[in-house]
Tab-separated table of C-alpha atoms in Angstrom:
chain	number	residue	atom	x	y	z
M	106	MET	CA	-31.321	17.532	-6.806
M	107	ASN	CA	-34.782	16.060	-7.484
M	108	LYS	CA	-33.570	14.423	-10.480
M	109	ILE	CA	-30.784	12.711	-8.745
M	110	LEU	CA	-33.213	11.091	-6.950
M	111	GLU	CA	-35.046	9.764	-9.186
M	112	LEU	CA	-32.654	8.207	-10.990
M	113	ARG	CA	-31.237	6.390	-7.381
M	114	GLU	CA	-34.750	5.471	-6.864
M	115	LYS	CA	-35.050	4.204	-10.667
M	116	ARG	CA	-31.388	2.231	-10.342
M	117	ALA	CA	-32.647	0.573	-7.321
M	118	LYS	CA	-35.956	-0.323	-9.480
M	119	ALA	CA	-33.455	-1.759	-11.628
M	120	TRP	CA	-31.455	-3.602	-9.481
M	121	GLU	CA	-34.715	-5.126	-8.151
M	122	ALA	CA	-35.468	-6.412	-11.313
M	123	ALA	CA	-31.941	-7.750	-11.917
M	124	LYS	CA	-32.091	-9.331	-9.198
M	125	ALA	CA	-35.655	-11.265	-9.626
M	126	PHE	CA	-34.428	-12.454	-13.465
M	127	LEU	CA	-31.361	-13.952	-11.824
M	128	ASP	CA	-33.713	-15.854	-8.804
M	129	SER	CA	-36.027	-17.061	-11.694
M	130	LYS	CA	-33.448	-17.898	-14.393
M	131	ARG	CA	-30.765	-20.015	-12.521
M	132	GLY	CA	-30.676	-23.534	-13.322
M	133	THR	CA	-30.961	-26.247	-11.180
M	134	ASN	CA	-27.058	-26.283	-11.031
M	135	GLY	CA	-27.112	-22.317	-9.963
M	136	LEU	CA	-26.201	-20.887	-13.748
M	137	LEU	CA	-27.957	-19.367	-15.968
M	138	SER	CA	-28.384	-20.156	-20.006
M	139	ALA	CA	-25.840	-18.166	-22.374
M	140	GLU	CA	-29.600	-16.174	-23.649
M	141	ASP	CA	-30.399	-15.381	-19.628
M	142	THR	CA	-26.943	-14.374	-18.832
M	143	GLU	CA	-27.125	-11.783	-22.263
M	144	THR	CA	-30.089	-10.318	-20.436
M	145	TYR	CA	-28.621	-9.929	-17.338
M	146	GLU	CA	-25.396	-8.466	-17.937
M	147	LYS	CA	-27.693	-5.938	-19.982
M	148	MET	CA	-30.326	-5.398	-16.990
M	149	GLU	CA	-26.639	-4.621	-14.477
M	150	ALA	CA	-25.055	-2.402	-17.631
M	151	ASP	CA	-28.305	-0.080	-17.070
M	152	VAL	CA	-27.673	0.079	-12.768
M	153	VAL	CA	-23.447	0.534	-13.920
M	154	ASN	CA	-24.943	3.732	-16.497
M	155	LEU	CA	-27.515	5.259	-13.992
M	156	GLY	CA	-24.974	4.952	-11.808
M	157	LYS	CA	-22.433	6.746	-13.801
M	158	GLU	CA	-25.002	8.873	-14.545
M	159	ILE	CA	-25.740	10.050	-10.824
M	160	ASP	CA	-22.048	10.633	-9.992
M	161	ARG	CA	-22.349	13.040	-13.207
M	162	LEU	CA	-25.132	15.095	-11.924
M	163	GLU	CA	-23.849	15.393	-8.470
M	164	ARG	CA	-20.610	16.686	-9.589
M	165	GLN	CA	-22.206	19.250	-11.729
M	166	ALA	CA	-24.644	19.883	-8.547
M	167	ALA	CA	-21.414	20.415	-6.635
M	168	ILE	CA	-19.617	22.505	-9.593
M	169	ASP	CA	-22.802	24.628	-9.799
M	170	LEU	CA	-23.125	25.364	-5.942
M	171	GLU	CA	-19.384	26.773	-5.713
M	172	LEU	CA	-19.984	28.885	-8.747
M	173	SER	CA	-23.280	30.251	-7.337
M	174	LYS	CA	-21.173	31.853	-3.812
M	175	PRO	CA	-20.649	34.938	-4.302
M	176	VAL	CA	-17.408	36.745	-5.109
M	177	ASN	CA	-17.764	39.425	-2.871
M	178	THR	CA	-19.487	40.948	0.618
M	179	PRO	CA	-21.643	44.056	-0.306
M	180	ILE	CA	-19.574	47.826	2.446
M	181	LYS	CA	-22.754	48.125	4.815
M	182	ASP	CA	-20.798	50.159	7.052
M	183	LYS	CA	-18.250	52.695	6.101
M	184	PRO	CA	-14.679	51.469	4.706
M	185	VAL	CA	-12.056	50.752	7.037
M	186	ALA	CA	-8.766	49.565	6.855
M	187	ASP	CA	-8.624	45.024	6.606
M	188	GLU	CA	-7.150	43.958	9.445
M	189	ASP	CA	-6.767	40.803	8.071
M	190	ALA	CA	-5.513	41.400	4.771
M	191	LYS	CA	-4.116	38.338	3.110
M	192	THR	CA	-0.039	38.322	2.100
M	193	GLY	CA	2.680	36.414	0.903
M	194	ARG	CA	0.963	34.169	-1.901
M	195	ALA	CA	-2.556	34.487	-0.491
M	196	SER	CA	-2.584	38.033	-1.678
M	197	ASN	CA	-4.456	39.206	-4.621
M	198	GLU	CA	-1.311	41.003	-5.650
M	199	TYR	CA	0.824	37.849	-6.025
M	200	LYS	CA	-2.287	35.819	-7.570
M	201	LYS	CA	-2.856	38.685	-10.095
M	202	ALA	CA	1.338	38.923	-10.663
M	203	PHE	CA	1.547	35.056	-10.746
M	204	TRP	CA	-1.066	35.216	-14.161
M	205	ASN	CA	0.505	37.777	-15.474
M	206	VAL	CA	3.879	36.106	-15.698
M	207	MET	CA	1.842	32.549	-16.539
M	208	ARG	CA	0.666	34.495	-19.663
M	209	SER	CA	3.370	37.048	-20.515
M	210	LYS	CA	6.651	36.247	-22.391
M	211	ASN	CA	8.215	39.227	-20.716
M	212	PRO	CA	6.566	39.930	-17.958
M	213	ARG	CA	7.593	44.064	-16.163
M	214	TYR	CA	10.194	44.310	-13.230
M	215	ASP	CA	7.143	45.027	-11.085
M	216	VAL	CA	5.466	42.058	-11.875
M	217	VAL	CA	8.068	39.391	-11.132
M	218	ASN	CA	9.296	41.644	-7.988
M	219	SER	CA	6.118	40.639	-7.167
M	220	LEU	CA	6.832	37.236	-7.075
M	221	GLN	CA	9.898	36.902	-5.395
M	222	VAL	CA	7.831	35.819	-2.533
M	223	GLY	CA	6.801	32.786	-4.313
M	224	GLU	CA	10.051	31.819	-6.487
M	225	ASP	CA	10.599	27.726	-6.469
M	226	SER	CA	14.142	26.389	-5.649
M	227	GLU	CA	14.358	25.204	-9.744
M	228	GLY	CA	12.789	28.702	-11.145
M	229	GLY	CA	9.535	28.158	-11.203
M	230	TYR	CA	6.934	29.904	-9.378
M	231	LEU	CA	5.382	28.874	-6.424
M	232	VAL	CA	1.244	28.809	-7.064
M	233	PRO	CA	-0.763	31.200	-5.743
M	234	ASP	CA	-2.595	29.754	-2.376
M	235	GLU	CA	-5.887	29.964	-3.395
M	236	PHE	CA	-4.977	28.099	-6.688
M	237	GLU	CA	-3.421	26.000	-4.576
M	238	ARG	CA	-6.498	25.035	-2.830
M	239	THR	CA	-8.204	24.268	-5.720
M	240	LEU	CA	-5.905	22.185	-7.485
M	241	ILE	CA	-6.269	19.964	-4.534
M	242	GLU	CA	-10.320	19.943	-4.768
M	243	ALA	CA	-9.126	19.097	-8.359
M	244	LEU	CA	-7.026	16.294	-7.130
M	245	GLU	CA	-9.604	14.629	-4.644
M	246	GLU	CA	-12.413	14.723	-7.495
M	247	GLU	CA	-10.149	12.422	-10.088
M	248	ASN	CA	-8.187	10.227	-7.322
M	249	VAL	CA	-10.624	8.372	-5.673
M	250	PHE	CA	-7.548	7.665	-3.226
M	251	ARG	CA	-7.409	10.578	-1.521
M	252	LYS	CA	-10.960	10.688	-0.370
M	253	LEU	CA	-10.230	7.587	1.412
M	254	ALA	CA	-6.609	8.217	2.799
M	255	LYS	CA	-5.139	10.576	5.943
M	256	ILE	CA	-3.592	13.963	4.008
M	257	ILE	CA	-1.123	15.715	5.956
M	258	THR	CA	1.383	18.787	4.517
M	259	THR	CA	5.173	18.971	5.203
M	260	SER	CA	7.451	22.173	4.494
M	261	SER	CA	10.547	20.394	4.437
M	262	GLY	CA	12.356	16.912	5.215
M	263	ASP	CA	11.487	13.669	5.988
M	264	ARG	CA	8.804	12.958	8.381
M	265	LYS	CA	8.959	10.783	11.556
M	266	ILE	CA	5.862	8.690	12.101
M	267	PRO	CA	6.086	6.982	15.976
M	268	VAL	CA	4.386	3.417	15.513
M	269	VAL	CA	4.036	0.824	18.249
M	270	ALA	CA	5.100	-2.160	16.971
M	271	THR	CA	4.277	-4.636	20.013
M	272	LYS	CA	2.450	-3.734	23.255
M	273	GLY	CA	3.190	-4.069	26.843
M	274	THR	CA	0.701	-6.403	28.923
M	275	ALA	CA	-0.762	-6.739	32.427
M	276	SER	CA	0.240	-9.624	34.570
M	277	TRP	CA	-1.196	-11.259	37.944
M	278	VAL	CA	1.188	-10.339	40.535
M	279	ASP	CA	0.961	-12.240	44.150
M	280	GLU	CA	0.469	-10.214	47.269
M	281	GLU	CA	3.381	-7.967	47.750
M	282	GLY	CA	5.185	-9.570	44.763
M	283	PRO	CA	6.498	-7.120	42.099
M	284	ILE	CA	4.929	-6.269	38.610
M	285	GLU	CA	6.701	-7.680	35.684
M	286	GLU	CA	7.748	-5.067	33.607
M	287	SER	CA	6.270	-4.307	30.264
M	288	ASP	CA	6.463	-1.655	27.669
M	289	ASP	CA	5.458	-0.559	24.769
M	290	ALA	CA	8.168	-1.152	21.386
M	291	PHE	CA	7.742	1.842	19.254
M	292	THR	CA	9.503	1.812	15.820
M	293	GLN	CA	9.771	4.569	13.006
M	294	VAL	CA	7.981	5.224	9.418
M	295	SER	CA	9.714	7.980	7.173
M	296	ILE	CA	7.367	9.899	4.284
M	297	GLY	CA	9.782	11.418	2.063
M	298	ALA	CA	8.151	13.278	-1.130
M	299	TYR	CA	9.279	11.973	-4.175
M	300	LYS	CA	9.109	14.541	-7.277
M	301	LEU	CA	5.927	14.121	-9.798
M	302	GLY	CA	5.531	16.390	-13.030
M	303	THR	CA	4.026	17.179	-16.065
M	304	MET	CA	4.404	18.657	-19.185
M	305	ILE	CA	1.443	21.357	-20.544
M	306	LYS	CA	1.223	23.044	-24.213
M	307	VAL	CA	-0.952	25.669	-25.073
M	308	SER	CA	-1.113	27.847	-27.836
M	309	GLU	CA	0.276	31.432	-28.345
M	310	GLU	CA	-3.204	31.879	-29.702
M	311	LEU	CA	-5.321	30.766	-26.907
M	312	LEU	CA	-2.894	32.433	-24.173
M	313	ASN	CA	-3.621	36.011	-26.198
M	314	ASP	CA	-7.451	35.245	-25.729
M	315	SER	CA	-8.558	37.064	-23.101
M	316	VAL	CA	-11.314	34.706	-23.197
M	317	PHE	CA	-9.837	31.374	-22.854
M	318	ASN	CA	-9.639	30.820	-19.085
M	319	LEU	CA	-5.760	29.757	-18.132
M	320	GLU	CA	-6.751	28.788	-14.754
M	321	SER	CA	-9.358	26.127	-14.816
M	322	TYR	CA	-7.480	24.443	-18.520
M	323	ILE	CA	-4.826	24.033	-16.379
M	324	ALA	CA	-5.960	23.124	-12.925
M	325	LYS	CA	-8.228	20.554	-14.948
M	326	GLU	CA	-5.774	19.291	-17.018
M	327	PHE	CA	-3.490	18.834	-14.003
M	328	ALA	CA	-5.125	16.994	-11.619
M	329	ARG	CA	-6.057	14.635	-14.149
M	330	ARG	CA	-1.936	13.733	-14.779
M	331	ILE	CA	-1.315	13.847	-11.872
M	332	GLY	CA	-4.682	12.603	-10.054
M	333	ALA	CA	-4.413	9.196	-11.715
M	334	LYS	CA	-0.391	9.127	-11.754
M	335	GLU	CA	-0.615	9.637	-8.041
M	336	GLU	CA	-3.547	7.070	-7.695
M	337	GLU	CA	-1.557	4.639	-9.481
M	338	ALA	CA	1.312	4.583	-7.431
M	339	PHE	CA	-1.293	4.241	-3.854
M	340	PHE	CA	-2.329	1.266	-5.013
M	341	GLY	CA	0.771	-0.566	-6.501
M	342	GLY	CA	3.580	2.058	-6.004
M	343	ASP	CA	7.138	-0.145	-5.115
M	344	GLY	CA	8.269	2.465	-3.370
M	345	ASP	CA	11.337	3.419	-6.089
M	346	GLY	CA	11.182	7.096	-6.543
M	347	LYS	CA	7.335	6.798	-6.446
M	348	PRO	CA	4.902	6.191	-3.085
M	349	THR	CA	4.514	2.376	-1.745
M	350	GLY	CA	1.273	1.294	-2.833
M	351	ILE	CA	-1.023	-0.970	-0.267
M	352	PHE	CA	-0.450	-3.767	-3.234
M	353	HIS	CA	3.227	-3.763	-1.876
M	354	ALA	CA	4.272	-6.729	-1.260
M	355	THR	CA	6.035	-6.396	2.105
M	356	ALA	CA	6.144	-2.936	3.138
M	357	GLY	CA	1.818	-3.103	2.097
M	358	ALA	CA	-1.336	-4.304	3.410
M	359	GLN	CA	-1.673	-7.934	5.073
M	360	ILE	CA	-3.414	-10.714	3.019
M	361	GLY	CA	-6.524	-11.774	4.738
M	362	VAL	CA	-8.172	-14.390	2.563
M	363	THR	CA	-6.608	-16.174	-0.625
M	364	THR	CA	-9.139	-17.468	-2.932
M	365	ALA	CA	-9.763	-21.165	-3.544
M	366	SER	CA	-10.263	-20.090	-7.434
M	367	ALA	CA	-7.938	-18.298	-9.528
M	368	THR	CA	-11.087	-16.725	-11.538
M	369	ALA	CA	-14.043	-16.642	-9.701
M	370	ILE	CA	-14.656	-15.009	-5.660
M	371	THR	CA	-17.364	-16.871	-3.505
M	372	ILE	CA	-19.525	-15.361	-0.577
M	373	ASP	CA	-17.636	-16.830	1.918
M	374	GLU	CA	-14.432	-15.963	0.416
M	375	ILE	CA	-15.960	-12.201	1.426
M	376	LEU	CA	-17.126	-12.921	4.568
M	377	ASP	CA	-13.624	-14.169	5.412
M	378	LEU	CA	-11.698	-10.712	4.435
M	379	PHE	CA	-14.146	-8.865	6.710
M	380	TYR	CA	-13.728	-10.745	9.361
M	381	SER	CA	-9.953	-11.056	8.926
M	382	LEU	CA	-9.935	-7.595	9.377
M	383	LYS	CA	-9.905	-6.131	13.624
M	384	SER	CA	-12.819	-4.658	14.531
M	385	PRO	CA	-11.952	-1.569	15.277
M	386	TYR	CA	-11.407	-0.921	11.888
M	387	ARG	CA	-14.377	-2.260	10.523
M	388	LYS	CA	-16.074	0.706	11.585
M	389	ARG	CA	-14.423	3.052	8.770
M	390	ALA	CA	-13.400	0.531	6.846
M	391	THR	CA	-14.402	1.039	3.055
M	392	PHE	CA	-14.390	-1.660	0.053
M	393	VAL	CA	-11.597	-0.616	-3.222
M	394	VAL	CA	-12.536	-2.742	-5.731
M	395	LYS	CA	-11.732	-3.072	-9.695
M	396	VAL	CA	-15.388	-2.310	-12.084
M	397	ALA	CA	-14.912	-6.548	-12.963
M	398	PRO	CA	-14.756	-8.018	-9.713
M	399	VAL	CA	-18.040	-5.937	-8.470
M	400	LYS	CA	-19.546	-7.176	-10.964
M	401	ALA	CA	-18.936	-10.800	-9.538
M	402	ILE	CA	-19.851	-9.415	-5.893
M	403	ARG	CA	-23.342	-8.334	-6.989
M	404	LYS	CA	-24.169	-12.240	-7.504
M	405	LEU	CA	-23.701	-13.664	-4.505
M	406	LYS	CA	-26.395	-13.747	-1.450
M	407	ASP	CA	-25.451	-14.464	2.348
M	408	GLY	CA	-26.930	-17.328	4.336
M	409	ASN	CA	-29.957	-15.648	4.179
M	410	GLY	CA	-30.278	-15.033	0.940
M	411	ASN	CA	-29.766	-11.119	0.230
M	412	TYR	CA	-27.294	-10.423	-1.577
M	413	ILE	CA	-24.657	-8.574	-0.278
M	414	TRP	CA	-24.500	-5.779	-2.776
M	415	GLN	CA	-26.789	-2.741	-2.372
M	416	PRO	CA	-27.149	0.057	-4.220
M	417	SER	CA	-27.002	3.556	-2.891
M	418	ILE	CA	-30.397	5.467	-2.417
M	419	THR	CA	-29.078	8.447	-0.524
M	420	ALA	CA	-27.431	11.164	-2.295
M	421	GLY	CA	-23.818	11.263	-1.570
M	422	THR	CA	-23.240	8.083	-0.102
M	423	PRO	CA	-21.715	5.266	-2.249
M	424	ASP	CA	-23.109	1.694	-2.190
M	425	ASN	CA	-22.327	-0.727	-0.085
M	426	ILE	CA	-20.996	-4.946	0.408
M	427	LEU	CA	-21.830	-6.149	3.512
M	428	ASN	CA	-22.854	-2.502	4.937
M	429	ARG	CA	-19.819	-1.321	4.190
M	430	PRO	CA	-18.943	1.823	1.642
M	431	VAL	CA	-17.568	0.450	-1.951
M	432	VAL	CA	-15.830	2.930	-4.547
M	433	THR	CA	-14.235	1.312	-7.066
M	434	SER	CA	-11.092	2.112	-9.234
M	435	ALA	CA	-9.097	1.584	-12.563
M	436	TYR	CA	-6.216	0.660	-10.414
M	437	VAL	CA	-6.803	-2.209	-8.607
M	438	PRO	CA	-5.869	-5.765	-10.002
M	439	THR	CA	-8.348	-7.025	-12.564
M	440	ILE	CA	-9.504	-11.324	-11.169
M	441	GLU	CA	-6.994	-13.664	-12.516
M	442	ALA	CA	-4.017	-15.968	-11.389
M	443	GLY	CA	-2.430	-14.374	-8.216
M	444	ALA	CA	-3.741	-11.058	-8.259
M	445	LYS	CA	-4.487	-8.425	-5.317
M	446	THR	CA	-8.199	-8.113	-6.472
M	447	ILE	CA	-10.117	-5.932	-3.033
M	448	ALA	CA	-8.845	-4.559	-0.589
M	449	PHE	CA	-10.606	-3.843	2.358
M	450	GLY	CA	-9.927	-1.572	5.421
M	451	ASP	CA	-9.561	1.520	6.967
M	452	PHE	CA	-7.281	3.982	4.248
M	453	GLY	CA	-7.354	6.447	7.050
M	454	TYR	CA	-3.799	4.179	8.187
M	455	TYR	CA	-2.192	4.950	4.499
M	456	TRP	CA	-0.658	8.551	5.197
M	457	VAL	CA	-0.545	10.741	1.692
M	458	THR	CA	2.327	13.698	2.823
M	459	ASP	CA	1.873	16.624	0.318
M	460	ARG	CA	5.200	18.982	0.874
M	461	GLN	CA	4.133	22.500	0.104
M	462	GLY	CA	4.086	24.394	-2.483
M	463	ARG	CA	3.159	23.271	-6.053
M	464	ALA	CA	5.372	25.126	-8.513
M	465	PHE	CA	5.145	26.137	-12.378
M	466	LYS	CA	7.719	26.961	-14.897
M	467	ARG	CA	6.416	29.081	-18.392
M	468	LEU	CA	8.980	27.482	-20.938
M	469	ASN	CA	8.977	30.338	-23.248
M	470	GLU	CA	11.418	28.859	-25.987
M	471	LEU	CA	10.873	25.119	-25.856
M	472	TYR	CA	7.764	25.025	-28.394
M	473	ALA	CA	8.417	28.017	-30.033
M	474	THR	CA	8.862	26.753	-33.283
M	475	THR	CA	5.412	25.379	-33.259
M	476	GLY	CA	3.878	28.691	-31.839
M	477	GLN	CA	3.339	26.932	-28.681
M	478	VAL	CA	4.235	27.636	-25.116
M	479	GLY	CA	5.103	25.283	-22.477
M	480	PHE	CA	4.073	25.056	-18.706
M	481	MET	CA	5.686	22.608	-16.933
M	482	ALA	CA	3.831	21.683	-12.854
M	483	THR	CA	5.803	19.609	-10.573
M	484	GLN	CA	4.447	18.344	-6.924
M	485	ARG	CA	6.151	16.238	-4.388
M	486	VAL	CA	4.189	13.945	-3.168
M	487	ASP	CA	4.303	10.540	-1.052
M	488	GLY	CA	2.625	8.143	0.101
M	489	LYS	CA	2.497	4.928	2.841
M	490	LEU	CA	0.630	2.540	4.929
M	491	ILE	CA	1.707	3.227	8.512
M	492	LEU	CA	-0.163	0.852	9.958
M	493	PRO	CA	-0.346	-2.878	7.448
M	494	GLU	CA	-3.152	-4.489	9.421
M	495	ALA	CA	-5.217	-1.556	9.620
M	496	ILE	CA	-6.258	-2.832	5.776
M	497	LYS	CA	-6.837	-6.753	4.843
M	498	VAL	CA	-6.560	-7.409	0.672
M	499	LEU	CA	-8.097	-10.837	-1.152
M	500	LYS	CA	-5.524	-12.595	-3.040
M	501	GLN	CA	-6.915	-15.119	-5.928
M	502	LYS	CA	-5.039	-18.248	-5.999
M	503	ALA	CA	-1.835	-18.279	-7.601
């Protein structure tokens, strides 16, 4: 942790030096020479790289903390029957049987019988509860959107979410006069479950090697593939066989401001975006951008001459713009004509539904000629912005 704090302080000093250099080298027209621009970009790259190293060390520390937890508790009293014994997919029997099937081409009948509680409708087996939680945690590491959105689980069918479309109002009433009716109008948003899947191939040699951690490999690889595809859809999905993203033209976030330039962003436009969002949403709002817009925003100052982007110096907290957290995603559009380049709002109003139960299926014959075994992993998920006014986007001039 001391190393992380040291790097955060080093990063903050590097950013102060970069700002001082930028201020001292600006010409009367506010621009830098080509040579000074190259120097500044190197200084800025150091700030970015330090940030990446801090993120890596924080993830490492979190994993170390998880692995350092005791795997069991000592017996201090006389053993008694476990009244809270886990059952179904949470039981140790199911977990052991599941991984035996994953490793074995022809599992014994007693192993298969143990898995009947978790049989998937398409012939696979639902992952054990404990492993399913591991997958969810891994998805969150790979998918920045899941850290911001509201995650709910459902066991079947579409989920109908009531939304207040228009609110009733009060009115002045004459003495003994009638009070006019003014009801709230409600609508519904439906969230279903789209199927997302991937195929993983493992050589038979690795499967037969007891040292090979099959659980860890599948969790990591599943998270990487599924997480990336999910995040892409949560931002830019069109709702056709996939979730509806926040940048969708009609069902996504509202446009807060359109820039005057197709290739640049000004401080006034950032401020307009900030205040286009109603104050109740601003309290929990987050900026989500691509790396390129962040580089442009780093050079912007407010009316008092202060840079609006500030690096975090506290472990576990993100950088901020106008005192609101900022995160980056590769799936936010880059700066170009007509693109929506910044989203700002309360992402808790974007709901992600996980259909309970992710399923794995072992494929013995498909890759037999190459000495490999396939593992097909599937999940059902949907996502939709429930309240469009809760997130505003900045759109570049067309």
